[in-house]
Short mmCIF file of C-alpha atoms in Angstrom, two decimals:
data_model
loop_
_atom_site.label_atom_id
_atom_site.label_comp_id
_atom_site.label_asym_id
_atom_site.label_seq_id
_atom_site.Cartn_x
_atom_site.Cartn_y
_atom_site.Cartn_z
CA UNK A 1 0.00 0.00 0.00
CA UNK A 2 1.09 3.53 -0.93
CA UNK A 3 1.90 5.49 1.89
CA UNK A 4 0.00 8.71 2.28
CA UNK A 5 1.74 12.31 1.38
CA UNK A 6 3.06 14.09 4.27
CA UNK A 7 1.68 17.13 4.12
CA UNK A 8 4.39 20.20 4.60
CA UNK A 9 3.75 22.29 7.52
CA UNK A 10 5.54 25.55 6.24
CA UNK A 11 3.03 25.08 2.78
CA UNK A 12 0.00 25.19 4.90
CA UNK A 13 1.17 27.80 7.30
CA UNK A 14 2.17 29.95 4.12
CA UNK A 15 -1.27 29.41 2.38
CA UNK A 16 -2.88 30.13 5.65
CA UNK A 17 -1.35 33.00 6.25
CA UNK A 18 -1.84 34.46 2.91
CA UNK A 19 -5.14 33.56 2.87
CA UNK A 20 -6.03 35.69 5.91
CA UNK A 21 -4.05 38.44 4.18
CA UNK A 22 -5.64 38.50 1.68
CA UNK A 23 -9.59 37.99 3.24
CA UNK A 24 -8.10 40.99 5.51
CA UNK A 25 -7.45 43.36 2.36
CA UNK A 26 -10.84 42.42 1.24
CA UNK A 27 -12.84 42.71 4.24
CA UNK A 28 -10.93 46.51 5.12
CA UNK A 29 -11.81 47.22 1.03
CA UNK A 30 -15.34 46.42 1.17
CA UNK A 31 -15.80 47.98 4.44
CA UNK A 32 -14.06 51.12 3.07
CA UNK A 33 -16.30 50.67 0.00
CA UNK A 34 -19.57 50.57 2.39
CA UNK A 35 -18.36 53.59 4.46
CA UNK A 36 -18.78 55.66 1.29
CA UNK A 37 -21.77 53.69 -0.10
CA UNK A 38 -23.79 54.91 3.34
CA UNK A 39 -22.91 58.51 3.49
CA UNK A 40 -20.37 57.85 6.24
CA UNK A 41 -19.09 61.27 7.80
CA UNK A 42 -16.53 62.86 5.66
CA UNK A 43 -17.58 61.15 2.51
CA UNK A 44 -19.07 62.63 -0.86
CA UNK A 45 -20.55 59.89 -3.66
CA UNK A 46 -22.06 61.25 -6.53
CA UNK A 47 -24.07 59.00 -8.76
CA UNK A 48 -23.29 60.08 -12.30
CA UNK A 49 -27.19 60.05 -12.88
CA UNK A 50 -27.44 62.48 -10.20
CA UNK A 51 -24.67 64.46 -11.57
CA UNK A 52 -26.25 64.72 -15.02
CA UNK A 53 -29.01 66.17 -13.84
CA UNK A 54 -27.72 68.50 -11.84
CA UNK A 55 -25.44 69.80 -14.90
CA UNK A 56 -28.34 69.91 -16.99
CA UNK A 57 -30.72 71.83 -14.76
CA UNK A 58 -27.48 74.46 -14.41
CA UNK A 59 -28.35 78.17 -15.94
CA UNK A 60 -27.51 81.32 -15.83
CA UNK A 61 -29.17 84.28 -14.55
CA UNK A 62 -30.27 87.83 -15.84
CA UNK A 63 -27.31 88.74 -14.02
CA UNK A 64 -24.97 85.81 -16.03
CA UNK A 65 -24.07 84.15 -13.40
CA UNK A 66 -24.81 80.52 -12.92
CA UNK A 67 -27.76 79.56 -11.10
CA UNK A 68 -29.70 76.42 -10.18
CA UNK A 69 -32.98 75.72 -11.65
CA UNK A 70 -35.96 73.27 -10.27
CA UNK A 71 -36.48 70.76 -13.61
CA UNK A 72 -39.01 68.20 -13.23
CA UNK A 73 -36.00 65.83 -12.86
CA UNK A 74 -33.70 68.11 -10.37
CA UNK A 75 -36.95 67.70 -8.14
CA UNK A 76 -37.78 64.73 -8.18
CA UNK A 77 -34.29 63.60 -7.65
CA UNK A 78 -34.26 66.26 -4.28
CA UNK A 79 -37.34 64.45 -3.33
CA UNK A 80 -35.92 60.89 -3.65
CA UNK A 81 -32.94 62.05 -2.32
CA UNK A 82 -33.49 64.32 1.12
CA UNK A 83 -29.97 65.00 2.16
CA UNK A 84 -28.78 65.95 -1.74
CA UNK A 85 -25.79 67.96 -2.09
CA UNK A 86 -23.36 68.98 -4.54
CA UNK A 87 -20.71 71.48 -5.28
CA UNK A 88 -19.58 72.34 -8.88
CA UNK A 89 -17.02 74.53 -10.95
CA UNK A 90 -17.49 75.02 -14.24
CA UNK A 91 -14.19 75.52 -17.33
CA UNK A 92 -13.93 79.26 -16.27
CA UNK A 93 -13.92 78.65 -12.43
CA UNK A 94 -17.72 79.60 -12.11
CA UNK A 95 -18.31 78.05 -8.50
CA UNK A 96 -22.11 76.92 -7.66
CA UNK A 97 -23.47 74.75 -5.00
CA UNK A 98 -27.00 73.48 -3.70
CA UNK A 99 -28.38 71.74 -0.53
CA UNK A 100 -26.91 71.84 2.85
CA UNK A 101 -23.28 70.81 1.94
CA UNK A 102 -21.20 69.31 5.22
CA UNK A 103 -18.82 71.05 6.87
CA UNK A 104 -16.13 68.76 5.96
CA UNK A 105 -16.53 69.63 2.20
CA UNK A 106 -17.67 73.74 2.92
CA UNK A 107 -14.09 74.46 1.67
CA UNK A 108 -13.76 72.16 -1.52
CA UNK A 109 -14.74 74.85 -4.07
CA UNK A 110 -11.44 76.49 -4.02
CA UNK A 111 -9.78 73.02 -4.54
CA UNK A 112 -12.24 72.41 -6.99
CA UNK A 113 -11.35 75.65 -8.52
CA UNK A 114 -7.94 74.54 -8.48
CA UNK A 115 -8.20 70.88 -10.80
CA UNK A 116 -8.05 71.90 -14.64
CA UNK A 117 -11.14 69.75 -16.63
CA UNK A 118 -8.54 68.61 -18.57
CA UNK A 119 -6.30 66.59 -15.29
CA UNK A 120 -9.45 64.45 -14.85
CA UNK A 121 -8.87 61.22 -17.31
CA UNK A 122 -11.53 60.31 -19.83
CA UNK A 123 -13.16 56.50 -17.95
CA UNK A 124 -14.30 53.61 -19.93
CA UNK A 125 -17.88 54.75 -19.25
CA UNK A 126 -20.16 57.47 -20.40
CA UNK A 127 -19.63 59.44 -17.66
CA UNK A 128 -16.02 60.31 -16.63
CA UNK A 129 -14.21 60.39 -12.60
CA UNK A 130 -11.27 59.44 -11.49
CA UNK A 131 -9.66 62.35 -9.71
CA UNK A 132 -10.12 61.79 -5.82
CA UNK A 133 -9.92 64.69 -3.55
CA UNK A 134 -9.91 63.92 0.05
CA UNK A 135 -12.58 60.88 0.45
CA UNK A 136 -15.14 62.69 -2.66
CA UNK A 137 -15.55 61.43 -6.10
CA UNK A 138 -15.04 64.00 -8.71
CA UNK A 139 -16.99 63.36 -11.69
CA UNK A 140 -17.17 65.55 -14.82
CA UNK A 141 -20.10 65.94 -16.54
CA UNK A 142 -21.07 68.25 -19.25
CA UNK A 143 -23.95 70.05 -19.58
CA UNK A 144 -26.33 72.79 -21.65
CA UNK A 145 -23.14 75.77 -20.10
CA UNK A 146 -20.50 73.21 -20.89
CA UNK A 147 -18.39 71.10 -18.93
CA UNK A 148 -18.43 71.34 -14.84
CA UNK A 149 -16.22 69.42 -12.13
CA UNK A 150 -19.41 68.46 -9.62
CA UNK A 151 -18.75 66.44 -6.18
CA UNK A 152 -21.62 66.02 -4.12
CA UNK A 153 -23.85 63.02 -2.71
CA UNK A 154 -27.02 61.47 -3.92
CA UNK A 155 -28.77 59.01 -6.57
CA UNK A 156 -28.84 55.69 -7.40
CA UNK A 157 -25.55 53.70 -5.75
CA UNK A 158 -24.21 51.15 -8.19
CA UNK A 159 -21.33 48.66 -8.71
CA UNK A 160 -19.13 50.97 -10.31
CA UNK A 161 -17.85 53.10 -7.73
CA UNK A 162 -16.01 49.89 -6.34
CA UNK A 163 -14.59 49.38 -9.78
CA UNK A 164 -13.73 53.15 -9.55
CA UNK A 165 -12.45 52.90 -6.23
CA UNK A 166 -9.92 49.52 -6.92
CA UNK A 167 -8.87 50.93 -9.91
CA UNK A 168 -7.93 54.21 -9.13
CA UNK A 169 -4.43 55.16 -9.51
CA UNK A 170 -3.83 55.88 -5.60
CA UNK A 171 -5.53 52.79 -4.32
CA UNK A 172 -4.32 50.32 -7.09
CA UNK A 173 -0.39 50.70 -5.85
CA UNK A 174 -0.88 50.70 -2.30
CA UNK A 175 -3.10 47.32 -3.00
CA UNK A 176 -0.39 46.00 -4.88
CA UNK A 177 2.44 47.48 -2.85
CA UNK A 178 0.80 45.38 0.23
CA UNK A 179 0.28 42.35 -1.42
CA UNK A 180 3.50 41.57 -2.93
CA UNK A 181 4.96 42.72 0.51
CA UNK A 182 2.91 39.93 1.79
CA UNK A 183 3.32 37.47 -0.41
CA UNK A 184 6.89 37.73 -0.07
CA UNK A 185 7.60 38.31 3.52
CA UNK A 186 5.14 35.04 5.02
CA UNK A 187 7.19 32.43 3.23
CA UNK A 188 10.46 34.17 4.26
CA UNK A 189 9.35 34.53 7.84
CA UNK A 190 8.21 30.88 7.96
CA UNK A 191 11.45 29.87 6.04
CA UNK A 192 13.54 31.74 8.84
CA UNK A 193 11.55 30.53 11.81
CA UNK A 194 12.24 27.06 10.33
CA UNK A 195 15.91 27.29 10.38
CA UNK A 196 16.44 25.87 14.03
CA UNK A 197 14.07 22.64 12.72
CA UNK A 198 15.91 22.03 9.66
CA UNK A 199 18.92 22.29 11.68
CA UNK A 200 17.90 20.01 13.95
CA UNK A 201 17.17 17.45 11.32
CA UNK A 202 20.55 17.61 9.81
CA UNK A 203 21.91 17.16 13.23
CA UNK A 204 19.54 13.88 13.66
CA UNK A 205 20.90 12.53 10.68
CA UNK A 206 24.50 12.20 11.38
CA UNK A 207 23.87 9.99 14.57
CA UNK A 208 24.68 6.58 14.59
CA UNK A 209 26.09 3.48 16.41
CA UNK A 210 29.96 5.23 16.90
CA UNK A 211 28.02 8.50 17.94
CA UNK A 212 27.20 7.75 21.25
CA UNK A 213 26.66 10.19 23.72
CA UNK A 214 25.58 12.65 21.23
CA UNK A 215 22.28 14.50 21.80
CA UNK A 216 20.45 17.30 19.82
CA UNK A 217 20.81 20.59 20.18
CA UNK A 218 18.19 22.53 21.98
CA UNK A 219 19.59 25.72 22.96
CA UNK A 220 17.92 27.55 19.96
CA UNK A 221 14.51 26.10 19.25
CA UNK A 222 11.05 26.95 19.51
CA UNK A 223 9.30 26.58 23.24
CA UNK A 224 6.55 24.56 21.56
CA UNK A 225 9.26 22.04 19.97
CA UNK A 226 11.61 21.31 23.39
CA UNK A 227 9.60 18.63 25.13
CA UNK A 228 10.19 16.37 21.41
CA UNK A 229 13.95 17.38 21.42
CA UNK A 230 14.45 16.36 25.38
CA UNK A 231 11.64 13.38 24.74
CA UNK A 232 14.15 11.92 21.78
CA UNK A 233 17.43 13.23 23.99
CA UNK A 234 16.22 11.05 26.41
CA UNK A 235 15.23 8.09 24.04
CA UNK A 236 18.81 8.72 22.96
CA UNK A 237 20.57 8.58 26.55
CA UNK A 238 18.36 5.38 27.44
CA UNK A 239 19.66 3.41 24.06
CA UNK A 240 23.43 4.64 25.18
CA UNK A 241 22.58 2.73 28.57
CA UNK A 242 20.92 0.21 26.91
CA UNK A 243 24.23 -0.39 24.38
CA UNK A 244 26.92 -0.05 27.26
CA UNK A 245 25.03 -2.47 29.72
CA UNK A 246 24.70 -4.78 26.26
CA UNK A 247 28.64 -4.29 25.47
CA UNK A 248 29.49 -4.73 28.97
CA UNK A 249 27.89 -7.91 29.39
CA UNK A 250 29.42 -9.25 25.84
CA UNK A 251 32.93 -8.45 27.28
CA UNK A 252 32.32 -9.72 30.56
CA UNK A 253 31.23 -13.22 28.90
CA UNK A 254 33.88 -13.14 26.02
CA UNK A 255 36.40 -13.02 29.19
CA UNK A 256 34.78 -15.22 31.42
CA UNK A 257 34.92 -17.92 28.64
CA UNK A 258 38.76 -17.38 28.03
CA UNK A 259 39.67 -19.23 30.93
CA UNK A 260 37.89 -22.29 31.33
CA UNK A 261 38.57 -22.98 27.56
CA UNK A 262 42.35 -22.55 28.44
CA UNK A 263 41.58 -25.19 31.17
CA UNK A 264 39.86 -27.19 29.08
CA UNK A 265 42.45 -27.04 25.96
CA UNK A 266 45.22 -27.88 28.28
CA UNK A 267 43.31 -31.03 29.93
CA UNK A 268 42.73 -32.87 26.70
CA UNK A 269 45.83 -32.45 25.67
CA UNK A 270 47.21 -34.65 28.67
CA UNK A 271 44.73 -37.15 27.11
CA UNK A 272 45.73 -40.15 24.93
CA UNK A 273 45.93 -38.97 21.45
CA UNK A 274 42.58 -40.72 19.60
CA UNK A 275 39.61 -39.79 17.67
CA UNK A 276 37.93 -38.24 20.67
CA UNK A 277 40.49 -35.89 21.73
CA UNK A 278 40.83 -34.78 18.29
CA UNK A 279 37.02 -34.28 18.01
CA UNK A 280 36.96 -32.13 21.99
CA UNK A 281 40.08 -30.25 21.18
CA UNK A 282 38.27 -28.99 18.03
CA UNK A 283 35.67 -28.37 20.00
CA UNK A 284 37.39 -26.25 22.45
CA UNK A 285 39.38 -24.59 20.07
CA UNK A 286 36.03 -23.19 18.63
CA UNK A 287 34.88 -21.73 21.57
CA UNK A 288 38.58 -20.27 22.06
CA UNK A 289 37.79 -18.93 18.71
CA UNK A 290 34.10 -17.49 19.44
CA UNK A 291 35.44 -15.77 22.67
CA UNK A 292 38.26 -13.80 20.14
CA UNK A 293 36.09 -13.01 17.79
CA UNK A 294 33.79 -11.53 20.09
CA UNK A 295 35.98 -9.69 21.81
CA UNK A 296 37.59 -8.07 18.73
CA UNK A 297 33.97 -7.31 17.73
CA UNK A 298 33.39 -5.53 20.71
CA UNK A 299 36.83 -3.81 20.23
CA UNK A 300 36.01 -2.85 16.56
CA UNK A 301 32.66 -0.97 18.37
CA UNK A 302 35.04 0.60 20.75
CA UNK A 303 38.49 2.65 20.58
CA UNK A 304 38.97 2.25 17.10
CA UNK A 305 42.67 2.19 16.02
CA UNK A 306 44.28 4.97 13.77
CA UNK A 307 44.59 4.13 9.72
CA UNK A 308 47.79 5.21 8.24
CA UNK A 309 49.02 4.31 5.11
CA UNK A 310 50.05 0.63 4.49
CA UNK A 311 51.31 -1.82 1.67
CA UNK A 312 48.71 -4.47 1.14
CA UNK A 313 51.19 -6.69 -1.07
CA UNK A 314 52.84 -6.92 1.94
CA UNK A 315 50.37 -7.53 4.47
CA UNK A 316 48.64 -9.47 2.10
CA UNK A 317 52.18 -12.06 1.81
CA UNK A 318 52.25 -12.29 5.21
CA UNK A 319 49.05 -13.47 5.15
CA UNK A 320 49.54 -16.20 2.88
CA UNK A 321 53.06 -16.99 4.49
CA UNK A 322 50.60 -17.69 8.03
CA UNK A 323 47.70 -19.66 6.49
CA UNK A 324 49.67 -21.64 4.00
CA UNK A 325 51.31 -25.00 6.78
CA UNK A 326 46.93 -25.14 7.37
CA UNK A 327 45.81 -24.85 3.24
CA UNK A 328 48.37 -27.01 2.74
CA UNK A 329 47.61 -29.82 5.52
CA UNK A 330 43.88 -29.43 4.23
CA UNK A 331 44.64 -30.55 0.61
CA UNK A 332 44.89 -27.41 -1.42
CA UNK A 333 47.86 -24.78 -2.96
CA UNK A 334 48.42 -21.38 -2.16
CA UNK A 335 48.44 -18.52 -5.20
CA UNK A 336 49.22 -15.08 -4.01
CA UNK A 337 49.67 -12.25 -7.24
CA UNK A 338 50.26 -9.18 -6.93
CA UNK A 339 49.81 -6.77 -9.51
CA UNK A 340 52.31 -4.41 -8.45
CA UNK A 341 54.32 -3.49 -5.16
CA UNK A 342 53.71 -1.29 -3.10
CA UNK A 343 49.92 -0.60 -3.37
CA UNK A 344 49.19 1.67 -0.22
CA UNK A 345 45.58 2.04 1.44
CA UNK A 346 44.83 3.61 4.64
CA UNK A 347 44.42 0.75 6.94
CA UNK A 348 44.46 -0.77 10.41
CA UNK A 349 47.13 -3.83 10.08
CA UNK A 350 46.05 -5.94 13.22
CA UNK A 351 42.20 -5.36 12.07
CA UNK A 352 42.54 -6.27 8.46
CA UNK A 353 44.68 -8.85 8.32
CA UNK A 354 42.17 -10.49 10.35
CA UNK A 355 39.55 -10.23 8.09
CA UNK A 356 42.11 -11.85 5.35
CA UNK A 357 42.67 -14.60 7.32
CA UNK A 358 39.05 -15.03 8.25
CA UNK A 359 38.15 -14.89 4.31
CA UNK A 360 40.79 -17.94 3.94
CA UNK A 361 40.42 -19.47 7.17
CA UNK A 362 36.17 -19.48 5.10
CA UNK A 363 37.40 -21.01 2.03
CA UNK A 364 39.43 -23.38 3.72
CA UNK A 365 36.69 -24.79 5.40
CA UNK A 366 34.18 -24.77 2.73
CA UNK A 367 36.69 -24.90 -0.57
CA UNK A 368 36.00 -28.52 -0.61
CA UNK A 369 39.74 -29.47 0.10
CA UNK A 370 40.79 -29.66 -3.21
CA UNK A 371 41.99 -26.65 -5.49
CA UNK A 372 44.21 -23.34 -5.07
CA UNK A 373 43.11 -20.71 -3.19
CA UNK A 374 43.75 -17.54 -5.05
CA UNK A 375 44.85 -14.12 -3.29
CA UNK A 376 45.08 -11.38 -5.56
CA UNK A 377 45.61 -7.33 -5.00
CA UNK A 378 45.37 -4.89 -7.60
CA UNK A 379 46.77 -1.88 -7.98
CA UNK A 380 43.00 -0.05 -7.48
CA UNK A 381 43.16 -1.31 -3.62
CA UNK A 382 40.69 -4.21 -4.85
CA UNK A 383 41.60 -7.74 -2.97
CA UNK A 384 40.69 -10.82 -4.67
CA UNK A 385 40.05 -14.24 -2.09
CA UNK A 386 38.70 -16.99 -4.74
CA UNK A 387 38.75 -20.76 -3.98
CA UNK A 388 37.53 -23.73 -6.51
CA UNK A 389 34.57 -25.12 -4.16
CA UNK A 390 31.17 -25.24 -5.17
CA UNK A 391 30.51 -21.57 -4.71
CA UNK A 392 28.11 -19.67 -2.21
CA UNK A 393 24.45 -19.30 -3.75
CA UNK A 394 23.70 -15.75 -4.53
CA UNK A 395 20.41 -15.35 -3.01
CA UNK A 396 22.80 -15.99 -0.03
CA UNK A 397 25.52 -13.69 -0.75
CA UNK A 398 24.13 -11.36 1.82
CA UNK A 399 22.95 -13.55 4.71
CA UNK A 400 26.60 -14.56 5.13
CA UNK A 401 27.63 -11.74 6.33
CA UNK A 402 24.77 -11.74 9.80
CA UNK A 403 25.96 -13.11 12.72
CA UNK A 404 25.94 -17.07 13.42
CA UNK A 405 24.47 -17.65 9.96
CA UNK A 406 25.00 -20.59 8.47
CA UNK A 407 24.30 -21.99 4.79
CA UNK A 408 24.58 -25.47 6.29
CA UNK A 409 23.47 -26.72 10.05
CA UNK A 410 26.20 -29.11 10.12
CA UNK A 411 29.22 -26.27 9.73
CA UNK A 412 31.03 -25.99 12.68
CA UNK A 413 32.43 -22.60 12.25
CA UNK A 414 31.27 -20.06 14.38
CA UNK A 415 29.49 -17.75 12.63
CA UNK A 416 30.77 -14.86 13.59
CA UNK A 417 33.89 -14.72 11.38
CA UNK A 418 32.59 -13.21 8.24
CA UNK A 419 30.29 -10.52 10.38
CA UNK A 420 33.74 -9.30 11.87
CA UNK A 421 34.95 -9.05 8.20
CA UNK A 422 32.51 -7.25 6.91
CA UNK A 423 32.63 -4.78 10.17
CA UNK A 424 36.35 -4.23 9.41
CA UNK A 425 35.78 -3.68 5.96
CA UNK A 426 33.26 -1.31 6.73
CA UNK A 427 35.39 0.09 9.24
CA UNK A 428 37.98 1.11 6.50
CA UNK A 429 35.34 2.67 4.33
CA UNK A 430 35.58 0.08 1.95
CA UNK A 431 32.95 -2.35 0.34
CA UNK A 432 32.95 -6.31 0.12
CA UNK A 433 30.71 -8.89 -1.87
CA UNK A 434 30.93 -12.44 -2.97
CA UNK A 435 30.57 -13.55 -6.74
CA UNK A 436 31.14 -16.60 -8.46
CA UNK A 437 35.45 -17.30 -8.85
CA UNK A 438 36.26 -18.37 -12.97
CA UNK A 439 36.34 -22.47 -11.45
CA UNK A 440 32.84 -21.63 -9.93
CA UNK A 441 33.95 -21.31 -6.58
CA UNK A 442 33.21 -18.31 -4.19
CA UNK A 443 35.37 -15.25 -4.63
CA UNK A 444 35.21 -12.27 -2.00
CA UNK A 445 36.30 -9.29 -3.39
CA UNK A 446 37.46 -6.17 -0.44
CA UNK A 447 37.74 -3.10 -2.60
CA UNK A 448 39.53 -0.17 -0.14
CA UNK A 449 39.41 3.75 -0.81
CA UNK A 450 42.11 5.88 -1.79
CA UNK A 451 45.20 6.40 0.18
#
């Protein structure tokens, strides 16, 4: 089954956020947009119909000057409208006004006096106003005297005073000035607030086995996110206790067995010499041999020696000069080739050589007693161990390397020795597997980094 898709807490905190941004612009926008709409104090909406009619019923007097007169449609629209107001300046700078006009726009008709027809843009409909002066809609309208700059309040309300509004050229920037500051600041925030959990990751990451004792940092992390750091510090300290009680225990056995085996070696060998004492001294001479191998592996997990640069021709000779009186006894030859000499790798000698000798103490045992053994090292730090037996099967090539695994019950190795080789290996960085040898025996091939 598919697992399910982790859902990424700095996305939804991000959307979230922006989201209430933006439902926060909209909500202060329409409530702007309703302030005007109702007449709120301080605010002047015109409806275009209202200012047509208005221009139109504009005349002038025996004196010439411009004066207001009651048309059928001027009246009704007073009558529809009680609180009708409006304040006008025609292309000259003629000034009239009509109704009771607020005291927050008495002083407008200088201002008004002030704005040239000509600075108020031509709109998309057929009515033009865009200029804003203070929180009043200047429309220009044109009428039987011409063309007059009119603010006032009154008529029908439509829809396009909030397109007017949102597209006006001192609203639009700010809009966009706040949104883009938005949209880019949440993520960044969120992104920076993050920084101690990312870091915190990374740190989890490089633990392992040889990092005992190590803990994660909590010095700079958010309130809410210390009780999981000290909750996984603690897991942490309780699986160090847990692997020294484990690794005590291990030694203390390993040792404990040293001795009696030594007791027990050194009794049978006062015995007559027969096919019993043969069969009990190799008996005791494995359990001398689990108790090592043990112990090394808990040494391996411990105070690791340095690696320095070493010759593996040479190491590798020696070796073949230590295993050879037992290959030989067993029934097979001994082939050790170099490619050249030196070929230098940064290695532990004690450690690896005994993972070599495990590998040939492996295909002594299971090489079938016939055959050469074949040790070669090439000048890429790659070590060749191939025998002529009948080969390890390859869906097994792995599950030789776990401790006391066995392809066969009756074996009487240990089955620890190739674990410890492959924890040396891995110990020097390098990499071992097992393929098939050109006789179709088993060939374990150590490949070693760089010097």
């Amino acid at each position: 089954m598919k697992p399910a898709k982790r859902k990424s807490l700095k996305r939804r905190l991000t959307i979230q956020l922006l989201l209430f941004q933006i439902g926060s612009l909209f909500i202060v926008s329409a409530g702007f947009v309703a302030y005007l709409s109702t007449g709120g104090g301080g605010s002047a909406l015109l409806s275009p119909q209202a200012a047509q009619i208005t221009a139109n019923a504009l005349v002038r007097d025996k004196n010439g000057r411009l004066a207001l007169k009651e048309t059928s449609e001027f009246v009704e629209l007073r009558s529809n409208t009680p609180d009708f107001w409006f304040v006008a300046v025609s292309e000259t700078g003629e000034i009239v006004q009509g109704g009771q006009v607020p005291e927050a726009f008495s002083n407008m008709d200088q201002q008004l006096s002030d704005i040239k027809l000509s600075d108020i843009r031509e709109a998309a409909l057929s009515y033009s106003y865009l200029a804003v002066v203070r929180i009043a809609v200047v429309r220009r309208v044109s009428g039987p005297l011409g063309e007059f700059a009119m603010i006032g309040k009154g008529g029908p309300f439509s829809m396009t005073f909030p397109v007017l509004l949102f597209s006006n050229i001192l609203i639009m920037p700010i809009l966009f000035i706040m949104s883009l500051v938005t949209i880019v600041t949440i993520p960044w925030i969120i992104r920076r607030e993050f920084l101690a959990l990312s870091s915190i990751a990374r740190a989890a990451e490089t633990i392992d086995i040889d990092k005992r004792g190590y803990r994660l940092p909590d010095g700079d992390i958010p309130r809410e996110v210390q009780p999981l750091v000290h909750a996984v510090n603690g897991a942490l300290k309780r699986l160090d206790d847990g692997y020294e009680r484990h690794k005590r225990f291990i030694l203390d056995a390993a040792h404990e067995l040293r001795t009696p085996v030594a007791i027990l070696q050194t009794r049978v060998e006062t015995l007559l010499d027969g096919p019993s004492r043969n069969r009990i001294l190799a008996d005791a001479s494995r359990i001398a041999v689990l108790a090592e191998q043990l112990l090394d592996l808990q040494r391996l997990g411990g105070q690791k020696a340095p690696l320095i640069p070493l010759d593996l021709v040479s190491l590798c000779r020696s070796v073949v000069a230590d295993m050879a009186p037992l290959a030989i006894s067993q029934g097979y030859e001994l082939s050790f080739e170099p490619e050249e000499e030196p070929i230098l790798a940064l290695a532990d000698d004690a450690s690896l050589q005994r993972a070599l000798m495990n590998i040939v103490q492996n295909a002594i045992e299971h090489g079938g007693n016939r055959g050469t053994i074949t040790i070669k090292v090439a000048a890429n730090r790659v070590i060749d161990i191939c025998d002529e037996g009948s080969g390890i099967p390859e869906e097994d090539r792995e599950l030789v390397f776990d401790a006391f695994h066995r392809l066969r019950p009756q074996d009487r190795g240990t089955g620890l020795g190739l674990n410890l080789v492959q924890e040396i290996i891995r110990y020097h960085g390098g990499e071992i597997n097992i393929s098939d040898s050109s006789t179709g025996g088993a060939c374990f091939r150590i490949s070693l980094p760089y010097c």
